mmCIF file of C-alpha atoms and ligand atoms in Angstrom:
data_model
loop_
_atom_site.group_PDB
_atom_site.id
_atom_site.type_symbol
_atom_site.label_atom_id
_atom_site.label_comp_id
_atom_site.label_asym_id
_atom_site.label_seq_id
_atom_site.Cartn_x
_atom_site.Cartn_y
_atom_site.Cartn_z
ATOM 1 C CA UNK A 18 14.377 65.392 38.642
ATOM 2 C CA UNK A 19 10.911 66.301 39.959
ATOM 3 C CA UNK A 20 8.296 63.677 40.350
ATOM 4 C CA UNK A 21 6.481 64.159 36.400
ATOM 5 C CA UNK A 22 10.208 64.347 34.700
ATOM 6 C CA UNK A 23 10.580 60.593 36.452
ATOM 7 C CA UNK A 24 7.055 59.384 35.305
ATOM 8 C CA UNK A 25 8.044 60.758 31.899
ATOM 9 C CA UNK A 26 11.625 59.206 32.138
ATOM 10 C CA UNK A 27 9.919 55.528 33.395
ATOM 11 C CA UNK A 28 7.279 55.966 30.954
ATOM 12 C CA UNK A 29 9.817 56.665 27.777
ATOM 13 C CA UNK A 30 12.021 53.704 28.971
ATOM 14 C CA UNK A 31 9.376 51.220 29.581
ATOM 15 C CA UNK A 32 8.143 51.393 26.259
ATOM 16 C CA UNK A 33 11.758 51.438 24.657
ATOM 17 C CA UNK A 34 12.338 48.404 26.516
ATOM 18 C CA UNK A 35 9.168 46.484 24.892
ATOM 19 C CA UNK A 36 9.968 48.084 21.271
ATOM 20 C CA UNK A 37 13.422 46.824 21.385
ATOM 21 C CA UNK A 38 12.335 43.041 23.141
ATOM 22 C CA UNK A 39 10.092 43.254 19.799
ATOM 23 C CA UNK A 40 12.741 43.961 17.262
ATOM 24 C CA UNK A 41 15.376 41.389 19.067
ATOM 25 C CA UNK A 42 12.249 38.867 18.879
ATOM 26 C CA UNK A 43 12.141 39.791 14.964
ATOM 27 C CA UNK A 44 15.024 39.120 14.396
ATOM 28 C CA UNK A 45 15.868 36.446 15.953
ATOM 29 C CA UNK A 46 15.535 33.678 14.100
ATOM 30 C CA UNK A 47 17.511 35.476 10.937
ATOM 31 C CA UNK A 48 21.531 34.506 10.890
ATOM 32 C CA UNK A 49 23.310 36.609 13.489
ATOM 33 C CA UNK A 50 26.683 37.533 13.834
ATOM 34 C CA UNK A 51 28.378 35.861 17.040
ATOM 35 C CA UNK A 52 31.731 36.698 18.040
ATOM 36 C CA UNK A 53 33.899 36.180 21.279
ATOM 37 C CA UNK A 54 35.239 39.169 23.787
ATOM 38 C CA UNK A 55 37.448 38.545 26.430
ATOM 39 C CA UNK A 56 37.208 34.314 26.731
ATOM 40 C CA UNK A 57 35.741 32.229 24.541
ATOM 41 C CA UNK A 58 32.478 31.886 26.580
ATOM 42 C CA UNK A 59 32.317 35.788 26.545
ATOM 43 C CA UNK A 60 30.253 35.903 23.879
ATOM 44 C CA UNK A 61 28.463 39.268 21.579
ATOM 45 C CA UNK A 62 26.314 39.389 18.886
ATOM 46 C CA UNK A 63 25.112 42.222 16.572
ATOM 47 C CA UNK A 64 21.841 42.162 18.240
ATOM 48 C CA UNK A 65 24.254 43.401 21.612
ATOM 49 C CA UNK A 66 25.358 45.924 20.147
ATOM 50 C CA UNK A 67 22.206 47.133 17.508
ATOM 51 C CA UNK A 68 20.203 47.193 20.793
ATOM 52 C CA UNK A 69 22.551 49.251 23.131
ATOM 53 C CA UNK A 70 22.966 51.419 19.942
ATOM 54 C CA UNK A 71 18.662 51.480 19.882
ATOM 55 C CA UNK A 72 18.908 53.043 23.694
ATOM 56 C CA UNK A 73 21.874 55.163 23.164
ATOM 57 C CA UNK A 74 19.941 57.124 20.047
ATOM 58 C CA UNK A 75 16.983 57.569 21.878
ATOM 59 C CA UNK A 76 18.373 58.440 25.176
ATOM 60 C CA UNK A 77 20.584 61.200 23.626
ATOM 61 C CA UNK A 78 18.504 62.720 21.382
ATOM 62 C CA UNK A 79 15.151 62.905 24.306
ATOM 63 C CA UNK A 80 17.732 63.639 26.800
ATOM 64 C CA UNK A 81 21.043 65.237 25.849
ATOM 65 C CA UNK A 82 22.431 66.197 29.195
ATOM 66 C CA UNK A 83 21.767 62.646 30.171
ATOM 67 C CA UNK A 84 25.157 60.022 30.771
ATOM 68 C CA UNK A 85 24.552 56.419 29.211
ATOM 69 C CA UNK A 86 26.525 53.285 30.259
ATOM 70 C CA UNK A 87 26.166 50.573 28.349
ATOM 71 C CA UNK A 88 27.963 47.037 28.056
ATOM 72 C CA UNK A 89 28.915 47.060 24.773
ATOM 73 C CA UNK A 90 30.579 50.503 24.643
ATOM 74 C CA UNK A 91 28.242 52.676 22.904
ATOM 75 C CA UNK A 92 27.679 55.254 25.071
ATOM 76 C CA UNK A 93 29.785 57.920 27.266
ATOM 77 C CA UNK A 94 32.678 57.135 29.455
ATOM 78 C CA UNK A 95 31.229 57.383 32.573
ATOM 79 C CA UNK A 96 33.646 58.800 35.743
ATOM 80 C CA UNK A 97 31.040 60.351 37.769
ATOM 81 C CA UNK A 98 28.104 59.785 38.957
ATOM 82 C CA UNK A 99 26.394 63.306 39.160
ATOM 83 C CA UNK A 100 22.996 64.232 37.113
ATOM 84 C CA UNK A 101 20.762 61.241 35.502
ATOM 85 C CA UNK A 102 22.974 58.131 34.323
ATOM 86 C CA UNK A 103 21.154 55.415 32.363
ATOM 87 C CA UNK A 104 22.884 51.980 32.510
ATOM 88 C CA UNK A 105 22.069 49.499 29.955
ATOM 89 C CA UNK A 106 22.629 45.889 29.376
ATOM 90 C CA UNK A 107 21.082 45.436 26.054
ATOM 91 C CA UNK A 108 21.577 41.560 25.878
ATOM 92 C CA UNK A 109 22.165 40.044 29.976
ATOM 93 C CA UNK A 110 22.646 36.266 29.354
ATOM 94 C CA UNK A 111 24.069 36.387 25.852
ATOM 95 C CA UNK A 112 24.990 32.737 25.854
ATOM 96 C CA UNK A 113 21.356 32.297 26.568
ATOM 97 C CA UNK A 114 20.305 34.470 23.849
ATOM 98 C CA UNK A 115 23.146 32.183 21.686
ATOM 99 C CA UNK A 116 22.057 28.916 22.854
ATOM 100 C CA UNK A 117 19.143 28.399 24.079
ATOM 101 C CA UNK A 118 16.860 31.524 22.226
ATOM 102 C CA UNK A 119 15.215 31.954 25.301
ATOM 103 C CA UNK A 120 16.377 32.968 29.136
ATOM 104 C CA UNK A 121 17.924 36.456 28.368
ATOM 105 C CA UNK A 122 16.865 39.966 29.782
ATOM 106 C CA UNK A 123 16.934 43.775 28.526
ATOM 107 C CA UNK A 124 18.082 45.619 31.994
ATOM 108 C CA UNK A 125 18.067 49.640 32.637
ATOM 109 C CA UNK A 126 19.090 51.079 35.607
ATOM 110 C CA UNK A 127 18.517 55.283 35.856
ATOM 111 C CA UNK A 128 20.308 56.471 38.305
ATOM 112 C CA UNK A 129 20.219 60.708 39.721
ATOM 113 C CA UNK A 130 23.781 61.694 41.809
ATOM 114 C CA UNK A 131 23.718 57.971 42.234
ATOM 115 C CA UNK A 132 20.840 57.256 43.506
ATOM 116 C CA UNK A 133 18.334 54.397 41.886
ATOM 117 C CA UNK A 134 15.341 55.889 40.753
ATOM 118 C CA UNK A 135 13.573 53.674 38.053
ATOM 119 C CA UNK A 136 14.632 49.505 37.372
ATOM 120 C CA UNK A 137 13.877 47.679 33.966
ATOM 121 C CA UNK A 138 14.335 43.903 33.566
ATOM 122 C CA UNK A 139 12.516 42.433 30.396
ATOM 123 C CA UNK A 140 12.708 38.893 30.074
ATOM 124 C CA UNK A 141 11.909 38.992 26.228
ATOM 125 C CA UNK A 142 10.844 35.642 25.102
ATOM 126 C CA UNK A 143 8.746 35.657 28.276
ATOM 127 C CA UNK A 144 7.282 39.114 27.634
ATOM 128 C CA UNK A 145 7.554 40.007 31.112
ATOM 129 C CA UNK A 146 8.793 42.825 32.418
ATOM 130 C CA UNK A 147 9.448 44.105 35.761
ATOM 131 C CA UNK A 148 9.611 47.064 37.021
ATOM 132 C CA UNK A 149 10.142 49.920 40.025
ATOM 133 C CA UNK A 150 10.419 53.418 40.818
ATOM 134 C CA UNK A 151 11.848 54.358 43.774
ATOM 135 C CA UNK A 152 9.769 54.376 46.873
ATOM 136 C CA UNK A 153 6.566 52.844 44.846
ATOM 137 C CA UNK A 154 7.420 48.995 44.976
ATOM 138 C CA UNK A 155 8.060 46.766 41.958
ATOM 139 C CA UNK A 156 5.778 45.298 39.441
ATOM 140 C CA UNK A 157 5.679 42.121 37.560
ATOM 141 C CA UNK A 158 4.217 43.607 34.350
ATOM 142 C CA UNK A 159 0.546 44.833 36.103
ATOM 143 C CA UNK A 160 1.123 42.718 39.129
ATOM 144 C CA UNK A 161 2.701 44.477 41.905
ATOM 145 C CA UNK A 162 5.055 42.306 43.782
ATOM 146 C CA UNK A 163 4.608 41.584 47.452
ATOM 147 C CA UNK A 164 7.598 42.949 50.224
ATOM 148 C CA UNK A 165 9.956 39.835 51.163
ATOM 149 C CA UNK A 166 9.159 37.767 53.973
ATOM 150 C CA UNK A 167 10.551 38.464 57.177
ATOM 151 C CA UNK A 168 11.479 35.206 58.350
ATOM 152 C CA UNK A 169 13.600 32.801 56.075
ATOM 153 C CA UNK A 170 16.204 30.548 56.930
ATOM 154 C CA UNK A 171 18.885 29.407 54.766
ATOM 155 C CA UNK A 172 17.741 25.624 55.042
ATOM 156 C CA UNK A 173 14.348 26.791 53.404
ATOM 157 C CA UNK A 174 15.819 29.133 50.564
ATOM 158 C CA UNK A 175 16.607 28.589 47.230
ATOM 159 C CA UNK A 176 20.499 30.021 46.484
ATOM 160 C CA UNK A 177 21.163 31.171 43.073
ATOM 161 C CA UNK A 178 24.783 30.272 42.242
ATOM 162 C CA UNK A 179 26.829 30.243 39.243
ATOM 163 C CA UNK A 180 28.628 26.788 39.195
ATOM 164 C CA UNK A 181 32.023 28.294 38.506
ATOM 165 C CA UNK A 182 32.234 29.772 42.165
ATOM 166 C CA UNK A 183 32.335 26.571 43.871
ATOM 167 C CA UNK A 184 35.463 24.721 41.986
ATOM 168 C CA UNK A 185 38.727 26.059 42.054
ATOM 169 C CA UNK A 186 38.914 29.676 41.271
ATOM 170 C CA UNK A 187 40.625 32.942 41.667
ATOM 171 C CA UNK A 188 38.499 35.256 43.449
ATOM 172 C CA UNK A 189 36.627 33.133 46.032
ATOM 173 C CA UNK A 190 37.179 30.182 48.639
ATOM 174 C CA UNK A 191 34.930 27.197 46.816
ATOM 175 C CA UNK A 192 34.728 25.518 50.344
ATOM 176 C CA UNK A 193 32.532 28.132 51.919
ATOM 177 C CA UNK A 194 30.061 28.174 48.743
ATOM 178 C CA UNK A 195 30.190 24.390 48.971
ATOM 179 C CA UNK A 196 28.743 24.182 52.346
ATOM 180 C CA UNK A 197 26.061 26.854 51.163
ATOM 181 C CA UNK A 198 24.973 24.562 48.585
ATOM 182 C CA UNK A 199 24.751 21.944 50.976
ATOM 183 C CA UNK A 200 22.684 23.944 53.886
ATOM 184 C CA UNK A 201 20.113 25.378 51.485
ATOM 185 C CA UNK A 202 17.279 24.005 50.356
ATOM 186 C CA UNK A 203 18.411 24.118 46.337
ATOM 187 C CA UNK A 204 20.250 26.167 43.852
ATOM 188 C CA UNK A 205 19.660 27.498 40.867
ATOM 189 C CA UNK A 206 22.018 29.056 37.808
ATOM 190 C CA UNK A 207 19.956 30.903 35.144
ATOM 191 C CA UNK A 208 22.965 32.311 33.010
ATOM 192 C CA UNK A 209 21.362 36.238 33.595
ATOM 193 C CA UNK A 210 22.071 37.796 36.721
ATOM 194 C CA UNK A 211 19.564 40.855 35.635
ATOM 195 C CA UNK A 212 16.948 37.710 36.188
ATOM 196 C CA UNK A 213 18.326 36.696 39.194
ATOM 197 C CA UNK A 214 18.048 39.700 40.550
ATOM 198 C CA UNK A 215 14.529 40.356 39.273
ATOM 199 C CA UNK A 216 13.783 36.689 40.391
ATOM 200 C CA UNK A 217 14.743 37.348 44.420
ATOM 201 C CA UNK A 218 12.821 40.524 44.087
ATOM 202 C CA UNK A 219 9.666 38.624 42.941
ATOM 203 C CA UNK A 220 10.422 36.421 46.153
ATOM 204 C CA UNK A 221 11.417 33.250 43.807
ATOM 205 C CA UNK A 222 14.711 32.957 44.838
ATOM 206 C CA UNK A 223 15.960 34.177 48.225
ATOM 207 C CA UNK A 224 19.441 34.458 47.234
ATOM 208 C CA UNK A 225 21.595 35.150 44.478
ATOM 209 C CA UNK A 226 25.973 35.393 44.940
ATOM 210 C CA UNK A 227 28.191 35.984 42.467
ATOM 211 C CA UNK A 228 31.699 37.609 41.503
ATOM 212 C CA UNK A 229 32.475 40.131 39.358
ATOM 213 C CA UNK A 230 29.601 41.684 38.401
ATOM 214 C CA UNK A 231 29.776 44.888 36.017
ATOM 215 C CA UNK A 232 27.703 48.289 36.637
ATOM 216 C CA UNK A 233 24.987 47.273 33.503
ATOM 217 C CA UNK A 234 24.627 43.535 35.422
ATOM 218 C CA UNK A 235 23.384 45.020 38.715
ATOM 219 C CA UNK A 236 21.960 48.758 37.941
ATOM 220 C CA UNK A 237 18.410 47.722 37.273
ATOM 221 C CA UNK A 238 18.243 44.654 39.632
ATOM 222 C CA UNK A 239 19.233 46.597 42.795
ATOM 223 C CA UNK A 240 16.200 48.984 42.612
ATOM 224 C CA UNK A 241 13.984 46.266 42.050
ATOM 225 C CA UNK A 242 15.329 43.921 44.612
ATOM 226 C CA UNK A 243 15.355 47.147 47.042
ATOM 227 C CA UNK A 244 11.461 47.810 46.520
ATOM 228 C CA UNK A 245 10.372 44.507 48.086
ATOM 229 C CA UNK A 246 12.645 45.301 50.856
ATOM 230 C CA UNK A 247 15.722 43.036 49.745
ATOM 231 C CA UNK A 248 19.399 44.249 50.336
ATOM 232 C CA UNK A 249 22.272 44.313 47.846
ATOM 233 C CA UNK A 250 26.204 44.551 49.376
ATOM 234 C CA UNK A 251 29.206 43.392 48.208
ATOM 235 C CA UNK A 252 29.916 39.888 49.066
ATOM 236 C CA UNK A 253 31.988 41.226 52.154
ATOM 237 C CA UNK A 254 29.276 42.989 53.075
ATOM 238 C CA UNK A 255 30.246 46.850 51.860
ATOM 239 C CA UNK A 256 28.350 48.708 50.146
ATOM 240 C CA UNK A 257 28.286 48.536 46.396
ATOM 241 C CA UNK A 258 29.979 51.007 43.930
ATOM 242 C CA UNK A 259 27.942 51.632 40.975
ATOM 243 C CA UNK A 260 30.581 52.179 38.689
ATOM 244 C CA UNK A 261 33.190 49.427 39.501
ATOM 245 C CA UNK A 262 32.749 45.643 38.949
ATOM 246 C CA UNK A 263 31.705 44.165 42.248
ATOM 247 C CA UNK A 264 31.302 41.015 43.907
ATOM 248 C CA UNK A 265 27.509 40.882 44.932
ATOM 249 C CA UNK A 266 25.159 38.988 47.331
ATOM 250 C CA UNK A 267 21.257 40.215 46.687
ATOM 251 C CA UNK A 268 18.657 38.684 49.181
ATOM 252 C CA UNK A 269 16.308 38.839 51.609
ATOM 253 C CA UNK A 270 17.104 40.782 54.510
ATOM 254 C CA UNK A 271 16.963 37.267 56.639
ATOM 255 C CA UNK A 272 19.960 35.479 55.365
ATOM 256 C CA UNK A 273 21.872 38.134 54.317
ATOM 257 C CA UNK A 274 24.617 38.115 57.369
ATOM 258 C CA UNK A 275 24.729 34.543 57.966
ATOM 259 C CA UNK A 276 25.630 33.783 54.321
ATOM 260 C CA UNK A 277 28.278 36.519 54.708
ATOM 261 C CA UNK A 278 29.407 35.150 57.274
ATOM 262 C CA UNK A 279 29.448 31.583 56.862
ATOM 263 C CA UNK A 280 29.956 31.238 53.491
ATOM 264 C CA UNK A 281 31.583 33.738 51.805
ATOM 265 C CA UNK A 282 35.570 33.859 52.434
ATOM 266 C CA UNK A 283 37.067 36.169 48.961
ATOM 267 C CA UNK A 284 40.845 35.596 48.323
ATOM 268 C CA UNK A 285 42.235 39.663 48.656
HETATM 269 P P1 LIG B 7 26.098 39.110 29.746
HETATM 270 O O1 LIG B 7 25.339 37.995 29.189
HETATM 271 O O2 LIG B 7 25.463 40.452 29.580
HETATM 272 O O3 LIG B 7 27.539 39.147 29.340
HETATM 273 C C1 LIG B 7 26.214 34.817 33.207
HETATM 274 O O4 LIG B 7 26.434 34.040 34.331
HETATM 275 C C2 LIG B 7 25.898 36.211 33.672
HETATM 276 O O5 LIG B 7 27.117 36.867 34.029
HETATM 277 C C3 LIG B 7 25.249 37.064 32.637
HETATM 278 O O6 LIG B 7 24.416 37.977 33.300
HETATM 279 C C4 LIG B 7 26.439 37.736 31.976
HETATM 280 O O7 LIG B 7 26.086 38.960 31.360
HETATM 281 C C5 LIG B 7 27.304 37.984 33.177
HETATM 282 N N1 LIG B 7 28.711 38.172 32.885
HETATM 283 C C6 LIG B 7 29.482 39.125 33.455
HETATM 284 N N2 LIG B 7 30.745 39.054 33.009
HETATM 285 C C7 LIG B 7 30.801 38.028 32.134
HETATM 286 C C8 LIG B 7 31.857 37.437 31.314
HETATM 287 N N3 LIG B 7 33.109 37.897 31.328
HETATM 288 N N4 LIG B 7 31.529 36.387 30.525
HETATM 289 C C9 LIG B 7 30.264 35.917 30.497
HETATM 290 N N5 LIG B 7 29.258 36.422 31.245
HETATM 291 C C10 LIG B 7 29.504 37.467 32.051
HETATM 292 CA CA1 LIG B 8 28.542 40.321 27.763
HETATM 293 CA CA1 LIG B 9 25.233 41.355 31.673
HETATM 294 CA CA1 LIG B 10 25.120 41.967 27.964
#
C-alpha cells in the first residue's frame, strides 16, 4: 500500500468508525436482543453483530481484495496473513455495552503482510476516538498523545488486571499476579481490553495483563500502544501471533521485564 492508499484507507475507516458509534448510540436505548456464546457471561447482542455486518459491507464492497476478521463471524476465514487484513471488534466490552450503557469500544486493526499500519479504538458513549498510523504517533481525537515515559517503576504504576486472573484458574499462577497487585501502586479492570490498551497508550495506565486474548481484542490496541513507544508480548515474553488467541502484557517499556519476570508464572 503506498502512502495516499493508507491515508485513504485511515480516512474511510475513521469515519466508519464514528457513523457506526452513531447508529449503536441510536439505537441504544430501543429493546435489544441479548443472547449468551460460549459461558453465560459471554454475552452478544444484535448490535454485535449489525455492526461487524456495517464494516464487513463497506470494507468489501470499497475494497474487495481486502481480508476482514471480525468477532462475530461475519467476515472471511482468515489463515494468512498476506495483503491488507482488517480486524474488527464491533462491540469490545459487551457486558459493558449490556450493563452499564457506557464503557465499550469499536476497535479496527489494518494490518499489510502482518504488519500494523492504522489503529481505531472509539470509546462511543465518550465520543473519543483514538487513533495511529504507523510511524506518525497516536491521537486522542485532535490531541496527539505524548511518547511513554522512560522511567517508571512498578510501585508508581497503575496495573490493569482482570480480577479473574488472580483466584484460582486454569491458565495462570494467581500467586504471582497477587504480589503484582500488591507492589503496584493500584489496579484497575475496565471490562474492554481495546480501552485498556488505548488507555496505556494515552499513558493512563502503565500496564495492562491478561489471558486469552483473541486477534479483534488486540489488533487495534497494539499499533496504538506501539506509537507512544509501548511494547506488546505475550505474557512469557514472545512475540505475539496475530491470528491466534494470546496471552498479553502491553506497557511501558520500563516494567515490562520485571513484571514478566516476577509476576507472571502460566501453567503449560
Ligand atoms: P468482548 O466484549 O468483545 O467479548 C472483558 O474483560 C474483555 O475481554 C472484553 O474486551 C471482552 O471482549 C474480552 N473477552 C475475550 N474473550 C471473552 C469471553 N470469552 N467472554 C467475555 N469477554 C471476553
Ligand atoms: Ca464477545
Ligand atoms: Ca473483544
Ligand atoms: Ca466484541
Amino acid at each position: 500500500m503506498n502512502e495516499q492508499e493508507r491515508q485513504q484507507i485511515y480516512n474511510r475507516a475513521k469515519n466508519w468508525v464514528l457513523e457506526a458509534g452513531e447508529r449503536i448510540r441510536t439505537k441504544m436505548d430501543q429493546p435489544i436482543v441479548i443472547e449468551t456464546k460460549s459461558s453465560p457471561n459471554d454475552l452478544v447482542t444484535e448490535l454485535d453483530q449489525e455492526t461487524e455486518q456495517f464494516f464487513i459491507e463497506r470494507i468489501r464492497t470499497q475494497y474487495p481484495d481486502h481480508q476482514v476478521l471480525g468477532e462475530e463471524g461475519f467476515g472471511d476465514e482468515i489463515n494468512h496473513v498476506q495483503g491488507t487484513v482488517w480486524i474488527v471488534d464491533p462491540i469490545d466490552g459487551t457486558m459493558n455495552f449490556v450493563h452499564q450503557k457506557q464503557h465499550f469500544a469499536i476497535s479496527v486493526g489494518i494490518y499489510k503482510d502482518g504488519v500494523g499500519e492504522i489503529g481505531l479504538i472509539y470509546d462511543v458513549m465518550k465520543d473519543c476516538l483514538y487513533h495511529a498510523k504507523r510511524g506518525e504517533g497516536a491521537y486522542k481525537n485532535d490531541e496527539k498523545l505524548p511518547l511513554l515515559p522512560e522511567e517508571r517503576k512498578l510501585e508508581q504504576s497503575i496495573i490493569g488486571l482482570n480480577h479473574f486472573w488472580s483466584i484460582d484458574n486454569k491458565l495462570v499462577h494467581k500467586e504471582g499476579l497477587q504480589s503484582l497487585i500488591r507492589k503496584a501502586r493500584g489496579t484497575r479492570s475496565y471490562g474492554s481490553a481495546a480501552l485498556e490498551f488505548a488507555f496505556v497508550a494515552e499513558g493512563i495506565v502503565d500496564a495492562y495483563v491478561t489471558m486469552q486474548l483473541s486477534p479483534w481484542d488486540i489488533a487495534a490496541g497494539v499499533i496504538l500502544v506501539q506509537e507512544v513507544g509501548g511494547i506488546t508480548t505475550q505474557a512469557d515474553g514472545e512475540p505475539i501471533t496475530l491470528l491466534d488467541k494470546n496471552s498479553i502484557i502491553t506497557c511501558n517499556p520500563a516494567i515490562h521485564q520485571e513484571i514478566i519476570d516476577e509476576h507472571i508464572e502460566l501453567k503449560t
